[in-house]
XYZ file of C-alpha atoms in Angstrom:
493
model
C -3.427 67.679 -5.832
C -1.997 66.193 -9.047
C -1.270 62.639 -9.798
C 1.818 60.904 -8.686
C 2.730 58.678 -11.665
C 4.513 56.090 -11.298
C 7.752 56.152 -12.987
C 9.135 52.375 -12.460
C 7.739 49.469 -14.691
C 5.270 46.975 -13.178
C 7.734 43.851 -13.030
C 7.212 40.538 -14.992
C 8.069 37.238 -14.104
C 10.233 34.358 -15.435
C 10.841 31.053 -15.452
C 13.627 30.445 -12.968
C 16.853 29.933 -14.788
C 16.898 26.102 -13.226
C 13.565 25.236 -14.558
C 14.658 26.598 -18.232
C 16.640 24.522 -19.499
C 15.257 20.857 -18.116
C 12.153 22.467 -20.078
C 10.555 23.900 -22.879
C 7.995 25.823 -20.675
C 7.385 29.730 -21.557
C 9.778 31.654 -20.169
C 8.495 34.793 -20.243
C 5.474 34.983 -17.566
C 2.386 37.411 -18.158
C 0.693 39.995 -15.773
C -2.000 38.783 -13.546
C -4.923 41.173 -13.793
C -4.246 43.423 -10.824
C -0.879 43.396 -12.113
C -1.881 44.699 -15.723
C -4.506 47.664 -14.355
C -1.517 48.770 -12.211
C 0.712 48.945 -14.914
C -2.360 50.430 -17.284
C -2.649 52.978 -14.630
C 0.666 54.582 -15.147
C 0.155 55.431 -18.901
C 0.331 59.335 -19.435
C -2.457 59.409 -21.782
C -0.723 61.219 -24.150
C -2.918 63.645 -26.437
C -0.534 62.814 -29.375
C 0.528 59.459 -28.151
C 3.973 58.543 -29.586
C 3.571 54.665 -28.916
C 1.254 54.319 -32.053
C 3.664 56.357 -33.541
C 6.076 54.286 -33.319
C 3.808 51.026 -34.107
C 4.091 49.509 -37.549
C 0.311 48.751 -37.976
C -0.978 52.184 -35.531
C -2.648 49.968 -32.855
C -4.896 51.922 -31.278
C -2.086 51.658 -27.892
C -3.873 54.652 -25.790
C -7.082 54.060 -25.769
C -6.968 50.284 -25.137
C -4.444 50.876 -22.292
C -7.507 53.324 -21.220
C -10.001 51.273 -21.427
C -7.479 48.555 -19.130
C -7.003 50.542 -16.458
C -10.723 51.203 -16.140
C -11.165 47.489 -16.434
C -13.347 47.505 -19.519
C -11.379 43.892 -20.915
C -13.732 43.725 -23.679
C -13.403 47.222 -24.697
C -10.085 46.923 -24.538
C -9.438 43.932 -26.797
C -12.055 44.290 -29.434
C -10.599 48.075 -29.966
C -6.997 46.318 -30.203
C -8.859 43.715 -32.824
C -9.679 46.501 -35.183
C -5.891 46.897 -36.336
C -4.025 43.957 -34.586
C -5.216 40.928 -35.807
C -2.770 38.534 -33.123
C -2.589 40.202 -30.512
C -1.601 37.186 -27.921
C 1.084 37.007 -30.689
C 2.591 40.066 -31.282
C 2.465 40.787 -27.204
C 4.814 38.243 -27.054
C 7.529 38.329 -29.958
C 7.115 41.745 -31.361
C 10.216 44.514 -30.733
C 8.508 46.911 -28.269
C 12.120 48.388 -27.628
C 12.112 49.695 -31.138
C 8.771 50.307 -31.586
C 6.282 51.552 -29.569
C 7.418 50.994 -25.998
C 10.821 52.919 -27.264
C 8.435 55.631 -28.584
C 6.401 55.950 -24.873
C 7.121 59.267 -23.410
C 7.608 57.774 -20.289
C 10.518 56.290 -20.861
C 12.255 59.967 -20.800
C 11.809 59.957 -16.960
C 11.914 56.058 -16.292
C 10.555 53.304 -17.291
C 8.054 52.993 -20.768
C 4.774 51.538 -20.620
C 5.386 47.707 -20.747
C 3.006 47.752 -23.879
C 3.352 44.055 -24.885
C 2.793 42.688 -21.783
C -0.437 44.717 -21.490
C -1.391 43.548 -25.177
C -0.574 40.186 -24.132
C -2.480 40.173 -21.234
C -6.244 41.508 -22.912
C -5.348 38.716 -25.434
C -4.930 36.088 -23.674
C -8.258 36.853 -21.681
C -10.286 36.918 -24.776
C -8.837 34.014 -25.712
C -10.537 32.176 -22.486
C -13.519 34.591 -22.950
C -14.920 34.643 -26.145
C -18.307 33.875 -25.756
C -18.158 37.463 -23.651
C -17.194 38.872 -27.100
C -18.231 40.845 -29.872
C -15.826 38.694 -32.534
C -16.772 40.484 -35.847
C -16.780 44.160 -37.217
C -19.126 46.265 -36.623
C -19.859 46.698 -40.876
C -20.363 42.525 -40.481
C -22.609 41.341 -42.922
C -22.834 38.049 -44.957
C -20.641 37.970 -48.494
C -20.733 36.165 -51.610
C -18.142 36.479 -52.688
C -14.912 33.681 -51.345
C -11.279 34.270 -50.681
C -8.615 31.853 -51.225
C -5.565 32.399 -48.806
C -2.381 30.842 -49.555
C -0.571 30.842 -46.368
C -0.927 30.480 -43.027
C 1.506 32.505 -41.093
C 1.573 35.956 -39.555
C 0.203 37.939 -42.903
C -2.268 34.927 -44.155
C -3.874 34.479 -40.543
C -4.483 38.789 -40.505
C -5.756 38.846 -43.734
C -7.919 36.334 -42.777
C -9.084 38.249 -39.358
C -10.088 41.376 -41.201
C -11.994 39.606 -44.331
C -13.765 37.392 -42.039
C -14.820 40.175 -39.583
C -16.447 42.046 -42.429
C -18.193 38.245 -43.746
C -16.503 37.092 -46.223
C -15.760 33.220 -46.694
C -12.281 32.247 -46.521
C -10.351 29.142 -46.788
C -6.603 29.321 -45.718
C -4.105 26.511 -47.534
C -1.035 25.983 -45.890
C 1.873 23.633 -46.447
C 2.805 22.514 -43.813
C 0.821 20.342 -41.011
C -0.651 23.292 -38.456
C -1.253 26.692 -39.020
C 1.360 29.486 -38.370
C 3.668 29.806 -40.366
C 6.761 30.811 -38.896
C 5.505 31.665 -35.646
C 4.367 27.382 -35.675
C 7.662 25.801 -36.815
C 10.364 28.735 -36.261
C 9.723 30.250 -32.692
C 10.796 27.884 -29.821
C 7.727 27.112 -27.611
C 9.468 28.862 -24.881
C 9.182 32.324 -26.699
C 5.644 31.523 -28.042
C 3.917 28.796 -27.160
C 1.639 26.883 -29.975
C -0.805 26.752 -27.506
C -1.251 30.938 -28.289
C -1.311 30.064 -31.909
C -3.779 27.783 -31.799
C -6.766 29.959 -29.890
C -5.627 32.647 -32.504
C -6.945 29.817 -34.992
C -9.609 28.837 -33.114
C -11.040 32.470 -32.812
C -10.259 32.857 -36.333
C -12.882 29.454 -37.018
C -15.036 30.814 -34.793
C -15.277 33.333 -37.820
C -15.666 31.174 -40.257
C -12.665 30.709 -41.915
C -11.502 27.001 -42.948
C -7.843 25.723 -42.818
C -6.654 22.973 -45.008
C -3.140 22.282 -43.919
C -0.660 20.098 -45.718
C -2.003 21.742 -48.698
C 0.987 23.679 -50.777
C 0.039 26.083 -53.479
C 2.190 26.195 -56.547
C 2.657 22.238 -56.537
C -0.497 20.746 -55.019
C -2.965 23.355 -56.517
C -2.377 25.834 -58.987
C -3.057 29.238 -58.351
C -5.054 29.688 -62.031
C -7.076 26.399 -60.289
C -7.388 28.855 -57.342
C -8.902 31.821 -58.957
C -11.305 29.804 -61.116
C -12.882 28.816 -57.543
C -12.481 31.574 -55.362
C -13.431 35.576 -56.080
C -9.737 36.808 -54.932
C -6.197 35.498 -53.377
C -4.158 36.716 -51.052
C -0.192 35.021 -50.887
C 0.906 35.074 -47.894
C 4.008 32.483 -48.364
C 7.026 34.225 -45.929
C 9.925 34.424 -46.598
C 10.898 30.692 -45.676
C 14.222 29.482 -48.263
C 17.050 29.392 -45.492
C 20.054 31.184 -46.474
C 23.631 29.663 -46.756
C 27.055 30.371 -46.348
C 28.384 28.884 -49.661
C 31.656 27.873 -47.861
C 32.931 23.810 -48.568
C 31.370 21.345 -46.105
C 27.865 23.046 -45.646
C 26.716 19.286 -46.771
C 27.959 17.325 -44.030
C 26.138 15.674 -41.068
C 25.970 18.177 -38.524
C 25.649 21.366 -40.439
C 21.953 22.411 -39.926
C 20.088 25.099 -41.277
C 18.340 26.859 -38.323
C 15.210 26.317 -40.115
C 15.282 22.815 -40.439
C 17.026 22.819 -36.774
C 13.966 24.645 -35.572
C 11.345 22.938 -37.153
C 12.800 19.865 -36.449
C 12.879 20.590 -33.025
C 9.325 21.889 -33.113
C 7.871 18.881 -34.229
C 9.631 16.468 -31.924
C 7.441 18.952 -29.490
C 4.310 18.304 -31.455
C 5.026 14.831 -32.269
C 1.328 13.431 -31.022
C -0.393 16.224 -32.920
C 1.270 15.578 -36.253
C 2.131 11.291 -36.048
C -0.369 11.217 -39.024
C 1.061 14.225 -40.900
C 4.728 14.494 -41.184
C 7.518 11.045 -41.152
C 8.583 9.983 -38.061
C 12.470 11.069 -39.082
C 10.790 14.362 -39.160
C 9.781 14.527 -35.545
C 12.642 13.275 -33.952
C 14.754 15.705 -32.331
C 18.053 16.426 -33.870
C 21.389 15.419 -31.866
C 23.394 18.549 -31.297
C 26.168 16.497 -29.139
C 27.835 18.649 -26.619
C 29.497 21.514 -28.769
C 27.517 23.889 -30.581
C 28.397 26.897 -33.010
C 25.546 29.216 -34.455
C 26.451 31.556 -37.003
C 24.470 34.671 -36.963
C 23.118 36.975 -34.610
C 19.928 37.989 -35.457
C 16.624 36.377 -33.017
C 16.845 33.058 -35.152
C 20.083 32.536 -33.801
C 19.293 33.191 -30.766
C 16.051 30.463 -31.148
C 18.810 28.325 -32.124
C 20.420 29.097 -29.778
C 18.915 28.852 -26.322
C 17.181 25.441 -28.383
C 20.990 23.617 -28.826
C 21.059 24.155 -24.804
C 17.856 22.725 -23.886
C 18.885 19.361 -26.349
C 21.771 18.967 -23.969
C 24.687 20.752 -25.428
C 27.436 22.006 -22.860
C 29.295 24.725 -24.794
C 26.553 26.832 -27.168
C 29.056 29.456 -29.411
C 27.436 32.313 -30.973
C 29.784 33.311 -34.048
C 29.084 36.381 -35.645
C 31.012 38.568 -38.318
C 30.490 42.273 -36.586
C 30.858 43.211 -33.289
C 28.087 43.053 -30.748
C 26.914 46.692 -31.480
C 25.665 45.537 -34.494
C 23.841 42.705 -34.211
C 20.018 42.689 -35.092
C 18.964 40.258 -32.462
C 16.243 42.256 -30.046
C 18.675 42.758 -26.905
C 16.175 40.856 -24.677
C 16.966 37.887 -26.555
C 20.452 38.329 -26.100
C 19.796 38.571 -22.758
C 17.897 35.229 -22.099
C 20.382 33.776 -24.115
C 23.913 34.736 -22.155
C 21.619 34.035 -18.862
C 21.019 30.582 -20.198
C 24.803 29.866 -20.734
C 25.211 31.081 -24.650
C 28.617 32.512 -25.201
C 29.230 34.601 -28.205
C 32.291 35.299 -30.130
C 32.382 38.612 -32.326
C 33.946 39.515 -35.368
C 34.901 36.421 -36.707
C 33.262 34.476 -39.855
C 32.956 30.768 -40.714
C 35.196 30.170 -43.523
C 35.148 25.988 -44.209
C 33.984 23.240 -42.174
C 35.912 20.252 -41.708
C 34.701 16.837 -41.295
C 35.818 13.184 -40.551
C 36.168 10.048 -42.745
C 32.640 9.096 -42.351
C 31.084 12.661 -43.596
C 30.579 14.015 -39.848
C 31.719 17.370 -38.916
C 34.166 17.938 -36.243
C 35.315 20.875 -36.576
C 34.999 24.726 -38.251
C 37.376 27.101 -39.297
C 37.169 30.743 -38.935
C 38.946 33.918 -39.766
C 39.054 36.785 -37.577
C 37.158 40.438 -39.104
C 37.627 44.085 -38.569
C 35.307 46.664 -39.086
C 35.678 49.033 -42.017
C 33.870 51.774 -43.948
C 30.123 51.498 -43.752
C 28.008 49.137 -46.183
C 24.901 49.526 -47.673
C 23.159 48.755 -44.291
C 24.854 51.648 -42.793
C 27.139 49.153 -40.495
C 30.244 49.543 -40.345
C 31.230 46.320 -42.962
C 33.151 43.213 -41.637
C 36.492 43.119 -43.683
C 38.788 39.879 -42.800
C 42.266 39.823 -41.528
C 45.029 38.053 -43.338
C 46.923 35.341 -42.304
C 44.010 35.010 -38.674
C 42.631 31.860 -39.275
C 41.707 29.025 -36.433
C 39.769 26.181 -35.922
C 37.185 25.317 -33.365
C 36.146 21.862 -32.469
C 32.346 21.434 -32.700
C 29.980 18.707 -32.900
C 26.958 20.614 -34.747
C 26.498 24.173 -36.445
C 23.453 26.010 -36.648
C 23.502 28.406 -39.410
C 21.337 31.324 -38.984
C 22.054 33.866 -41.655
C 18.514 35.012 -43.104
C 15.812 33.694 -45.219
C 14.460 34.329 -48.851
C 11.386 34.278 -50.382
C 10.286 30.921 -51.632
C 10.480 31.095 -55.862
C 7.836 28.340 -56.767
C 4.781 29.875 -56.135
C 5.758 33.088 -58.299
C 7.083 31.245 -60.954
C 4.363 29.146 -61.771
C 0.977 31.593 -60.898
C 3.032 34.354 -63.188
C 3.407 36.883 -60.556
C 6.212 39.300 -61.079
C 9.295 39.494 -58.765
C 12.158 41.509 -57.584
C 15.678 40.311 -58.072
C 16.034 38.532 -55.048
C 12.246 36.912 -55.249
C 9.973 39.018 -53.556
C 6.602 39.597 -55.070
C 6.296 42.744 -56.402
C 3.415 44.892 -55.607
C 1.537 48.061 -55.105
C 2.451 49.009 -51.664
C -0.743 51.121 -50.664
C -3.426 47.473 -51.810
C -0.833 44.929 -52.268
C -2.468 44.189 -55.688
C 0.165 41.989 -57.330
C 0.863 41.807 -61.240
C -2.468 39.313 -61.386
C -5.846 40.834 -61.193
C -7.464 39.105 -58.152
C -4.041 38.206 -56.334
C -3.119 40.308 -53.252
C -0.027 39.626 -51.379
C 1.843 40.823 -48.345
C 4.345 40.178 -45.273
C 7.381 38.400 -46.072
C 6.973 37.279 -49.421
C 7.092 40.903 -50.021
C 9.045 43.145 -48.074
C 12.084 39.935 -47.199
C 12.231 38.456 -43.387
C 10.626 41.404 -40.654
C 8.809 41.246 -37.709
C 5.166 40.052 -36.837
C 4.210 43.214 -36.542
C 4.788 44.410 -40.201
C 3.267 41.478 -42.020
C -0.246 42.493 -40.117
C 0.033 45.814 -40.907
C 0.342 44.728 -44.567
C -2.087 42.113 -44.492
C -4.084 44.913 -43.371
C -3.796 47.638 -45.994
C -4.268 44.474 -48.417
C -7.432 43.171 -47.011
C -8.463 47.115 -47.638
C -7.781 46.596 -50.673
C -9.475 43.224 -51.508
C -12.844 44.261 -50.129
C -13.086 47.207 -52.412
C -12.075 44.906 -54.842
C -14.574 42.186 -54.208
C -17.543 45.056 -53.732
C -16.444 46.240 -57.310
C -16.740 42.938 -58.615
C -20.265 42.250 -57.599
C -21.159 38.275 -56.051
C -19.232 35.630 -56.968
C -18.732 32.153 -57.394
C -21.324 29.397 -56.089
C -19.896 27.427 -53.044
C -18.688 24.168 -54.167
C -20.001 20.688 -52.088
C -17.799 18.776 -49.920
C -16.119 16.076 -51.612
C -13.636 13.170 -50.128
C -10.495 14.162 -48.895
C -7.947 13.464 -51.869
C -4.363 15.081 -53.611
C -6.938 15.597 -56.437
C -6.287 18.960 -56.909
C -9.952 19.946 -58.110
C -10.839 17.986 -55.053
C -8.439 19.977 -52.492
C -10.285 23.150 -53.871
C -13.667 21.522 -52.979
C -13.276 19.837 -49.277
């Protein structure tokens, strides 16, 4: 007899809806182990399988579900290591809808593979098992020659997986007080916890690379200082300038940013880890008072979000400029956030914000849209209707409208940008305009997922070993020196 497959999904678990919001506790729940081989089990083994089709970065999504369901953990993760370098990461915040789980076969009869909860799930066993692991590549040897990584987010923590699997010695700067990136100071702790982030880190030490946090390149350190030290550099800056609406009375007290909201937030969360590393105004949590607007719809805004709700605020307003079919929020997140109490408001735009005699806003005006011909997105575009204005009283707004590439960095090291301030580079290496400088995620391509900035990080690190084996050994390592803003010094420690 044939095998009966199971069509329906192994269910997760979540936080119960009246533990979310007194808390910032995960939300999402993970499989226990008998729970992820039964879910493993129902994979179709596809002899073209569509799920890696449909990943950004190719994971090898088969075979490790394979080697899962026959219980092989270790096979399972270091096979996922070989092209995912965060896996406990990206099985939590990456867009399996889109991507691979909406490529599964499966999913034409019922239910697709829950991929990212089985990703999740080898990852975070390694992470309590590593000393069961095989950590580095299998072409591991020791290298002279030293990378500089300017970065520490989603693209500069890959780039430093796959260098350091192969050997080489890197050292990862990054501005701001823990490593991350976006995925540290952007993603509420109930979508990803820092806890994840850090064993990511701490594997990644385990491989020898060095972190120097509070570090910024392009201000603290130059990056001609950086490549008369290290061999190559990879920038792996984000895309981290907040977008704003440009409308009169963005500057009054209320009127947030939802990266400064977020990060804000984040470090009131973190405040004993980083009492010695950021001001004590920075790690207090911001008041949101008990009416809330966010404008946008995209997963930031729905950060914001479910965050404005867990500070205490009673009415949380979504305002967005096209109608729900539109928005680019993952719908998962949509979900969590009307469960949690968000409401949303469609096709209407902010238009001015209006504020009291002592510079505090109290209130927002909006004007109503319709949708018209399609834009350059393909989206039908929001076109506003005359004479529909109205006001709605609010306490704080959250704006959540996108993010740019930070300029400094560029401008200083001589690397050549696009209009709107991406680096600009060769898409198959990501060599950038400056011999020795390699560059992906973000800072490249504008805001995507996780997901993408690996895949480029990996294609780059490609790149930079044939690089580095073409250049022959390299630099001698510098001694330790006291820890100092010198910038010759912040090269050395």
């Amino acid at each position: 007899m044939g095998q009966t497959y199971r069509w329906d999904q192994v269910p997760l678990r979540q936080l119960p809806l009246e533990a979310r919001l007194a808390t910032f506790a995960e939300v999402n729940q993970g499989y226990t182990y008998e729970e992820a081989v039964l879910e493993a089990q129902r994979c179709l083994q596809c002899p073209s399988p569509a799920c890696q089709d449909g990943c950004p970065n190719g994971n090898p999504i088969r075979d490790f579900i394979d080697l899962l369901a026959e219980g092989d953990l270790a096979g399972a993760i270091e096979l996922d290591w070989t092209r995912n370098a965060l896996p406990s990461c990206t099985g939590r915040v990456c867009a399996w809808e889109l991507q691979c789980e909406g490529f599964c076969v499966m999913g034409e009869r019922g239910d697709p593979i829950r991929i990212g909860a089985l990703e999740r799930f080898i990852a975070d066993w390694a992470a309590e098992n590593l000393d069961l692991l095989q950590l580095v590549d299998t072409e591991y040897r020791p290298r002279a020659q030293r990378v500089a990584v300017v970065g520490a987010g989603p693209a500069g923590l890959a780039v430093s997986h796959f260098l350091a699997r192969k050997g080489y010695p890197v050292t990862v700067f990054e501005a701001w007080a823990l490593p991350g990136g976006v995925m540290a100071y952007g993603i509420p702790e109930y979508v990803l916890p820092q806890q994840v982030i850090d064993r990511e880190v701490a594997r990644l030490e385990a491989l020898g690379v060095e972190f120097r946090t509070g570090v910024r390149v392009g201000r603290d350190l130059t990056l001609d200082e950086l490549l008369q030290t290290y061999d190559a550099v990879f920038v792996g800056t984000g895309a981290n300038e907040p977008a704003t609406l440009g409308i009169p009375g963005e500057e009054l007290e209320g009127v947030w940013t939802a990266k400064e909201f977020l990060m804000r937030v984040q470090a009131s969360q973190m405040a004993d880890r980083l009492a010695d590393r950021l001001p004590a105004e920075e790690m207090s949590p911001p008041r949101v008072g008990q009416r809330v607007a966010v404008v946008g719809a995209g997963n930031t805004a729905m950060d914001a979000a479910r965050t404005a709700r867990r500070l205490g605020a009673d009415e949380v307003t979504v305002v967005y400029r096209r109608d729900e079919a539109q928005s680019p929020s993952r719908p998962v997140e949509i979900d969590h956030a009307k469960t949690e109490g968000v409401r949303f408001q469609y096709l209407v735009n902010p238009v001015r914000f209006l504020g009291d005699e002592a510079g505090r806003l109290r209130a927002m005006e909006l004007i109503r849209m319709e949708l018209g011909p399609p834009d350059g997105s393909g989206r039908p575009r929001p076109v506003p209707v005359p004479g529909s204005e109205f006001q709605m009283p609010v306490d704080t707004v959250i704006v959540a409208v996108g993010y740019a590439p930070e300029r400094e960095l560029a401008a200083r090291g001589g690397l050549a940008t696009t209009s709107w301030g991406g680096l600009v580079v060769d898409e198959a290496t990501g060599a950038t305009s400056r011999p020795g400088v390699f560059a992906a995620g973000d800072c490249v391509t504008g805001a995507k997922t996780v997901i993408h900035a690996i895949a480029g990080a990996r294609r780059a690190a490609e790149a930079m070993e044939r690089y580095l084996e073409a250049r022959g050994a390299g630099h001698a390592v510098w001694p330790p020196a006291p820890q100092t803003r010198d910038p010759q010094a912040l090269l050395r420690r």
